[in-house]
Coordinates of C-alpha atoms and ligand atoms in Angstrom, one line a residue:
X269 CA 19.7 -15.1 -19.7
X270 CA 19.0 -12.5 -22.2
X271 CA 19.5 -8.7 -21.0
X272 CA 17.7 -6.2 -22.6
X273 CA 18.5 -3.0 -21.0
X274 CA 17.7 -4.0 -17.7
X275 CA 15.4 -6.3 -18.9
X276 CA 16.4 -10.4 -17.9
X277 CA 14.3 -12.7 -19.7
X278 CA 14.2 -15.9 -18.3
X279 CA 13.3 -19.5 -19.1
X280 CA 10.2 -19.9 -16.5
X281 CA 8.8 -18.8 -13.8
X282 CA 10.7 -20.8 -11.7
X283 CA 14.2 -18.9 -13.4
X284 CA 12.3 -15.9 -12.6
X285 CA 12.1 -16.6 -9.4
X286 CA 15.9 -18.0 -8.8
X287 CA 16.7 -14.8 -10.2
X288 CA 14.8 -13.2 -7.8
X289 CA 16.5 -14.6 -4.9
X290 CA 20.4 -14.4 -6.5
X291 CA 19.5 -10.5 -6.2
X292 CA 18.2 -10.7 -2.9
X293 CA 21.0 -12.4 -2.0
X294 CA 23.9 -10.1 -3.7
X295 CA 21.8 -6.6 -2.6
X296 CA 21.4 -7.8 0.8
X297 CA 25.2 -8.3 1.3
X298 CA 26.0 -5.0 -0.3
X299 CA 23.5 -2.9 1.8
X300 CA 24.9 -4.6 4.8
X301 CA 28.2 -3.5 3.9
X302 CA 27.5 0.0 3.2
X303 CA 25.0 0.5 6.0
X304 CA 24.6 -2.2 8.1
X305 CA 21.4 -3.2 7.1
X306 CA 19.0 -4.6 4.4
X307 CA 15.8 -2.7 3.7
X308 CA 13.6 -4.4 1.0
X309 CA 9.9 -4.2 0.1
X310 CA 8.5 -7.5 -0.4
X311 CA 5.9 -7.6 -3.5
X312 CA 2.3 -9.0 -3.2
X313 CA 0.2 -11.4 -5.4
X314 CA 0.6 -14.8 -7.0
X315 CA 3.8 -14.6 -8.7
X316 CA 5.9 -13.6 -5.8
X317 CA 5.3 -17.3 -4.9
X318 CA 8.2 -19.3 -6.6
X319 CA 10.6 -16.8 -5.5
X320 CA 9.3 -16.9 -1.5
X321 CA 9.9 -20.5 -1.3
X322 CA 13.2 -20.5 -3.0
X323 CA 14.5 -18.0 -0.4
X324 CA 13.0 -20.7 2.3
X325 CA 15.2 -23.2 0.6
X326 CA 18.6 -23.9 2.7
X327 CA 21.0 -22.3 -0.2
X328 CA 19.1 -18.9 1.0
X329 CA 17.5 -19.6 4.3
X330 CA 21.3 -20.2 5.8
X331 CA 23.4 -17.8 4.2
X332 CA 21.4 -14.6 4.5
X333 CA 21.8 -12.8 7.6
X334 CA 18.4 -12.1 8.4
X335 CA 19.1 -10.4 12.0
X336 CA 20.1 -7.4 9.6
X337 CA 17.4 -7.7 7.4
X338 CA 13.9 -5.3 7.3
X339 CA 11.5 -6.5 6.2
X340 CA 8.5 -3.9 4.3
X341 CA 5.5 -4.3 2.3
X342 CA 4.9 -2.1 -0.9
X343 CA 0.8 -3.0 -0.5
X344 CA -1.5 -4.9 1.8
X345 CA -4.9 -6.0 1.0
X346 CA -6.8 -4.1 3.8
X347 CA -7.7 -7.8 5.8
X348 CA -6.2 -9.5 8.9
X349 CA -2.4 -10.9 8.7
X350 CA -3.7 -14.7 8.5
X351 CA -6.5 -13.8 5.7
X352 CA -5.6 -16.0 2.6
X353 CA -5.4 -12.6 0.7
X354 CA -3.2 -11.3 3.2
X355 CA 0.4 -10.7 1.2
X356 CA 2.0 -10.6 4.8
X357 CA 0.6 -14.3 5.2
X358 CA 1.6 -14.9 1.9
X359 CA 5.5 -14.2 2.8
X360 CA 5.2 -15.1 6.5
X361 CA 4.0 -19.0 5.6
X362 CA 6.3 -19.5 2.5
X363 CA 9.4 -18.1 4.2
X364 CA 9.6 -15.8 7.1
X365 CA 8.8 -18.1 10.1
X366 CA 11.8 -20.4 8.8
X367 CA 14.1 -17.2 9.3
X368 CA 14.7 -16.5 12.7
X369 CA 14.4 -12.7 11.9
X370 CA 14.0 -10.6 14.8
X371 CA 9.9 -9.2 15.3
X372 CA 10.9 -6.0 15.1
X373 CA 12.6 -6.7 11.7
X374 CA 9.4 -7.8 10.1
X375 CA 7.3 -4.2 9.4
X376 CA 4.1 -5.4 8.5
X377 CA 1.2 -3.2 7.4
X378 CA -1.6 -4.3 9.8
X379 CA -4.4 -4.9 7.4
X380 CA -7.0 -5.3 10.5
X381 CA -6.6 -2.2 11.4
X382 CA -9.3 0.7 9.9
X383 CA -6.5 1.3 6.3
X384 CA -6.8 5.2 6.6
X385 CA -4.7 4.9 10.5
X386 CA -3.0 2.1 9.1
X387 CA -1.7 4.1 6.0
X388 CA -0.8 6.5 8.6
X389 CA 1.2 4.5 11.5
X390 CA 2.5 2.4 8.4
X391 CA 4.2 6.1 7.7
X392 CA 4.9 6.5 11.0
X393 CA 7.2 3.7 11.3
X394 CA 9.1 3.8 8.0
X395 CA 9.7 8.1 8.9
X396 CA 11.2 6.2 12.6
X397 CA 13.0 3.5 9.9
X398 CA 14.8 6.3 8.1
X399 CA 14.9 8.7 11.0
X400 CA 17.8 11.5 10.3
X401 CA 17.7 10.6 6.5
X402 CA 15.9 13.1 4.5
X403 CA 14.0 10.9 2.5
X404 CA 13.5 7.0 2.9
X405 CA 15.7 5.2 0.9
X406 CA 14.3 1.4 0.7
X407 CA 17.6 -1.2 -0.5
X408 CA 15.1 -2.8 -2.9
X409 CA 11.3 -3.0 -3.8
X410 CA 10.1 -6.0 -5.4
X411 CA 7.1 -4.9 -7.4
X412 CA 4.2 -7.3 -9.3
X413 CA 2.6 -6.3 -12.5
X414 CA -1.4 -6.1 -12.8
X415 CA -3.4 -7.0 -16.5
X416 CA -4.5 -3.5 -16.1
X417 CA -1.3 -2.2 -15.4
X418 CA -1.5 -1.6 -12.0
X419 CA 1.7 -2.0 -9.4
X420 CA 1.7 -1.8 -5.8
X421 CA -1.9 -0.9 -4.9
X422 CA -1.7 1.7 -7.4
X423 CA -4.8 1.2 -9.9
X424 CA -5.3 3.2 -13.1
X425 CA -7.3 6.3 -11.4
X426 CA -6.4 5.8 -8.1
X427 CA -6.1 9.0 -6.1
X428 CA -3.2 7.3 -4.4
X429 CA -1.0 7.6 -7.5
X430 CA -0.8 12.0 -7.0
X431 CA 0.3 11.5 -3.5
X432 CA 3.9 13.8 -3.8
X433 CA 4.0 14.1 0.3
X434 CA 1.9 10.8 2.0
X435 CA 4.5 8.1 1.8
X436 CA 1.7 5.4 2.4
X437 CA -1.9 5.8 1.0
X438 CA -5.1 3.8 1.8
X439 CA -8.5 4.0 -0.4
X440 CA -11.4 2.1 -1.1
X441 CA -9.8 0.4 -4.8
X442 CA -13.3 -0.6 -7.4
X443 CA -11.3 -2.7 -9.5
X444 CA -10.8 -5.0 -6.6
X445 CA -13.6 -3.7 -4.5
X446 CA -12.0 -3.5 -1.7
X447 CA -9.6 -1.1 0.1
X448 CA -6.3 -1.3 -0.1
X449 CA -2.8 0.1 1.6
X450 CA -0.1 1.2 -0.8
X451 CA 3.3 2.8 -0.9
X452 CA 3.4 5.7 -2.7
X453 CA 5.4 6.7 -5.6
X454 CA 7.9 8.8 -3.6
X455 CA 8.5 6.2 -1.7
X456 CA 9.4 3.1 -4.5
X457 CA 11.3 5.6 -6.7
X458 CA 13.2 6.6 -4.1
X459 CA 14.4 3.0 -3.8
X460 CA 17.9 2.4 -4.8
X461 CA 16.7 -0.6 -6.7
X462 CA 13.3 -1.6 -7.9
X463 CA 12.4 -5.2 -9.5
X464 CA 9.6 -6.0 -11.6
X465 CA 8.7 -9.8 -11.7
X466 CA 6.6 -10.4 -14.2
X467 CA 5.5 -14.1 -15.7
X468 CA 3.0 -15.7 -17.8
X469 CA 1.4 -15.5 -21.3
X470 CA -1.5 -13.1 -19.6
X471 CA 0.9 -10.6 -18.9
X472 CA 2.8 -10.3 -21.9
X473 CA 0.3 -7.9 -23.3
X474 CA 0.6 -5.4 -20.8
X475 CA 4.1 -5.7 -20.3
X476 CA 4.4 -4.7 -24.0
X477 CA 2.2 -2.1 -23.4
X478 CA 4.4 -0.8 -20.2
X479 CA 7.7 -1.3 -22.0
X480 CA 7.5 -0.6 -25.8
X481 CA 4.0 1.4 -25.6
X482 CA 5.6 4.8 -25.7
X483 CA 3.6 7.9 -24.7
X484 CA 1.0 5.8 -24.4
X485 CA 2.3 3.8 -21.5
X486 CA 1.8 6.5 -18.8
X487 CA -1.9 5.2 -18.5
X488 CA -0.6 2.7 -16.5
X489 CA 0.7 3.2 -12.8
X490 CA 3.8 0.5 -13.8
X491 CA 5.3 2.9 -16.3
X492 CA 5.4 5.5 -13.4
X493 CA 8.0 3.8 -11.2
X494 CA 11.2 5.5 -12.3
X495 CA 13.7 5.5 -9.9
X496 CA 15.2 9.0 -9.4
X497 CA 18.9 7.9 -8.6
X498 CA 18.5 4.0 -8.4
X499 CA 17.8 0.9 -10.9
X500 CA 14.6 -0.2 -12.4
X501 CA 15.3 -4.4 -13.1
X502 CA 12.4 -6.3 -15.3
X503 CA 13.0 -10.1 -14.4
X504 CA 10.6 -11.8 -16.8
X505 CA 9.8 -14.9 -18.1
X506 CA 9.5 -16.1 -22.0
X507 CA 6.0 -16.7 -21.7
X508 CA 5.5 -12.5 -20.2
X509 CA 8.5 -11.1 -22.8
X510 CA 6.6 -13.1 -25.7
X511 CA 5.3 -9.9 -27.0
X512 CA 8.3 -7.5 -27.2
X513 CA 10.1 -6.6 -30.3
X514 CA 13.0 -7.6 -29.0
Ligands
6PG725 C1 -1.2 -7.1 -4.8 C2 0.1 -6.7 -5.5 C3 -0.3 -6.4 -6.9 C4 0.2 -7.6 -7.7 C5 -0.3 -7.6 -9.1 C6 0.1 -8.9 -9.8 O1 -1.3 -6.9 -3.6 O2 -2.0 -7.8 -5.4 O3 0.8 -5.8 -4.9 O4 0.3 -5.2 -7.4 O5 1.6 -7.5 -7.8 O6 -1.8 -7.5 -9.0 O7 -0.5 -9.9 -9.1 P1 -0.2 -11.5 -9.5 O8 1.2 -11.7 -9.2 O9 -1.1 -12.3 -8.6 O10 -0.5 -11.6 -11.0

């Protein structure tokens, strides 16, 4: 594994997601430790995939103590939870039925509903998560990377991306054209760890563009997660790190 900063390049996409899962794995156990639980946002899109079926493999599925796990969602296509675009249904099918995880651990963000109340009692709940914290303080986001350079549900131009008080935001998104619940940015760089997985030859552009494009790279929402106190991870592939100078 190559480290660039905090940059691991991998092999493939299937290293990627291994890599995925050992952090998981290691941040799970220390948030446990220091507060007796694991709060993680699970990513949406394709390339979340390999990794959700490597933590439904036994090495994972049996070691992690998922009665202390939470389960969030940075993003949720605005449809219902067993919609094939659904990133709940995405995670639910590949991993978390096999878990045993209690109901209440899984906070989903219920698509069905009409996004701008959903945004809102999507809010409501993580304010009751971190209730008599100041701010919410997620364990660990997992975030994808759009060819546009969108993260989250956070588009270039999006209103969503000058929220400073909302923690979740809903809007109608054109790129996609359709709406779309998303985390703010208060809310992922606030995280104590954030990962980018990125893979594949189409990305390697714009992850060249997020990581070595300078001044230039604050066109795109990616370049915007910058975790006040906590860790911003790239886990990448060859194929997506093809492009960088290094
Ligand atoms: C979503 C994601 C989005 C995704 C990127 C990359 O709901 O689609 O949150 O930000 O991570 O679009 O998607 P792929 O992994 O499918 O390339």
């Amino acid at each position: 594994m190559n480290k660039l900063k905090n940059i691991y390049v991998r092999d493939s996409a299937s290293q990627v997601a291994r890599g995925a899962a050992r952090f998981f794995f290691e941040l799970c156990f220390q948030s446990i430790r220091h507060d007796g639980h694991f709060a993680v946002a699970l990513p949406g899109g394709k390339t979340p995939e390999p990794f959700f079926n490597v933590l439904s493999s036994d090495e994972f599925m049996n070691t992690i103590p998922w009665k202390s796990v939470h389960l969030f969602w940075g993003d949720e296509r605005c449809v219902p939870p067993g919609h094939p675009d659904s990133n709940y249904n995405a995670a639910a099918s590949a991993f978390i039925s096999k878990t045993g995880i209690p109901a209440d651990n899984v906070h989903r963000m219920r698509g069905e509903d009409q996004p701008h109340a959903a945004a809102a009692a999507y809010e409501a709940e993580l304010r009751r998560f971190f209730k008599g914290f100041k701010k919410t303080c997620l364990d660990l986001v997992f975030l994808g990377l759009g060819e546009d350079g969108h993260t989250l549900s956070l588009f270039p131009g999006s209103q969503s991306l000058n929220e400073n008080e909302r923690l979740v935001a809903a809007e109608y998104v054109e790129a996609v054209k359709s709406d779309r619940m998303t985390m703010t940015l208060p809310v992922v760089n606030n995280a104590s760890n954030a990962i980018f997985l990125v893979t594949g030859k189409k990305k390697a552009g714009i992850l060249k563009a997020v990581l070595e494009g300078g001044n230039e790279s604050r066109h795109y929402p990616a370049s915007l997660i910058r975790p006040t106190h906590g860790r911003l991870i790239w886990i990448v592939d060859k194929a997506a790190a093809s492009l960088l100078k290094d």
